[in-house]
Coordinates of C-alpha atoms in Angstrom, one line a residue:
X1 CA 0.0 0.0 0.0
X2 CA 1.4 3.4 -1.0
X3 CA 2.2 5.9 1.8
X4 CA 0.2 8.8 0.4
X5 CA -2.5 10.9 2.1
X6 CA -5.8 10.5 0.3
X7 CA -6.9 14.0 1.0
X8 CA -3.8 16.2 0.6
X9 CA -1.6 14.0 -1.7
X10 CA 1.3 14.3 0.8
X11 CA 3.8 11.5 0.2
X12 CA 7.2 10.3 1.1
X13 CA 10.3 12.6 0.9
X14 CA 13.9 11.5 0.4
X15 CA 16.8 12.8 2.4
X16 CA 20.0 11.7 4.1
X17 CA 21.1 10.4 7.4
X18 CA 24.2 12.4 8.4
X19 CA 26.5 10.8 10.9
X20 CA 28.9 12.6 13.3
X21 CA 31.7 11.9 10.8
X22 CA 29.5 13.6 8.2
X23 CA 28.8 10.4 6.2
X24 CA 25.6 10.7 4.3
X25 CA 23.3 7.7 3.6
X26 CA 20.0 7.9 1.8
X27 CA 16.8 7.6 3.8
X28 CA 13.1 8.1 3.4
X29 CA 10.8 10.4 5.5
X30 CA 7.3 8.9 5.6
X31 CA 4.1 10.9 6.4
X32 CA 2.3 10.1 9.6
X33 CA -0.7 8.3 8.1
X34 CA -3.8 7.4 10.2
X35 CA -6.9 5.4 9.3
X36 CA -9.8 7.7 10.1
X37 CA -13.5 7.8 9.6
X38 CA -14.8 11.3 8.6
X39 CA -18.5 12.3 8.6
X40 CA -20.1 14.0 5.7
X41 CA -22.8 16.3 6.9
X42 CA -24.4 16.8 3.5
X43 CA -24.6 13.1 2.7
X44 CA -25.3 11.9 6.2
X45 CA -22.8 9.1 6.2
X46 CA -19.2 8.4 7.1
X47 CA -16.2 7.6 4.9
X48 CA -13.0 5.8 5.8
X49 CA -9.8 7.5 4.6
X50 CA -6.0 7.1 5.1
X51 CA -5.0 10.6 6.0
X52 CA -1.9 12.3 7.3
X53 CA -2.2 14.1 10.6
X54 CA -1.5 17.3 8.8
X55 CA -4.3 16.6 6.4
X56 CA -6.7 15.8 9.3
X57 CA -5.9 19.2 10.9
X58 CA -6.5 20.9 7.6
X59 CA -9.9 19.2 7.2
X60 CA -11.0 20.3 10.6
X61 CA -9.7 23.8 10.1
X62 CA -11.8 24.2 6.9
X63 CA -15.0 23.2 8.6
X64 CA -15.2 19.5 7.9
X65 CA -14.9 16.9 5.1
X66 CA -17.5 18.5 2.8
X67 CA -15.9 22.0 2.7
X68 CA -12.4 20.5 2.3
X69 CA -13.4 18.3 -0.7
X70 CA -15.2 21.2 -2.4
X71 CA -12.2 23.6 -2.0
X72 CA -9.4 21.1 -2.9
X73 CA -8.2 20.6 -6.4
X74 CA -9.0 17.2 -8.0
X75 CA -5.3 16.5 -8.7
X76 CA -4.5 16.2 -4.9
X77 CA -7.4 13.9 -4.1
X78 CA -7.4 10.1 -4.4
X79 CA -9.9 8.3 -6.6
X80 CA -12.0 7.4 -3.5
X81 CA -12.1 11.0 -2.4
X82 CA -13.0 12.2 -5.9
X83 CA -16.0 9.8 -5.8
X84 CA -17.2 11.4 -2.6
X85 CA -16.6 14.9 -4.1
X86 CA -18.8 13.9 -7.1
X87 CA -21.6 12.7 -4.8
X88 CA -21.4 16.0 -2.9
X89 CA -21.7 18.1 -6.1
X90 CA -24.6 15.9 -7.2
X91 CA -26.4 16.4 -3.9
X92 CA -25.8 20.2 -4.1
X93 CA -27.3 20.4 -7.6
X94 CA -30.4 18.4 -6.5
X95 CA -30.9 20.8 -3.5
X96 CA -30.6 23.9 -5.7

């Protein structure tokens, strides 16, 4: 399973371990991913995502999953998140 946040697109970064003798060896910095269940207020149901802790804070800062998905560009979202976003847009069109 890839180590990529489904809501922000945040993935691994590459860097170096640097020893006291200044030897450099390649290493990987992985995002802190958590399995979370987020509630959609518009759709009245919950969705499971694999989200970084940074992404989770961003979702809560923007007022929940619905607002986050509608504001975020499609390129950053996973296919599952895009599916939820399409459902939200469809629901908004029906309500209007």
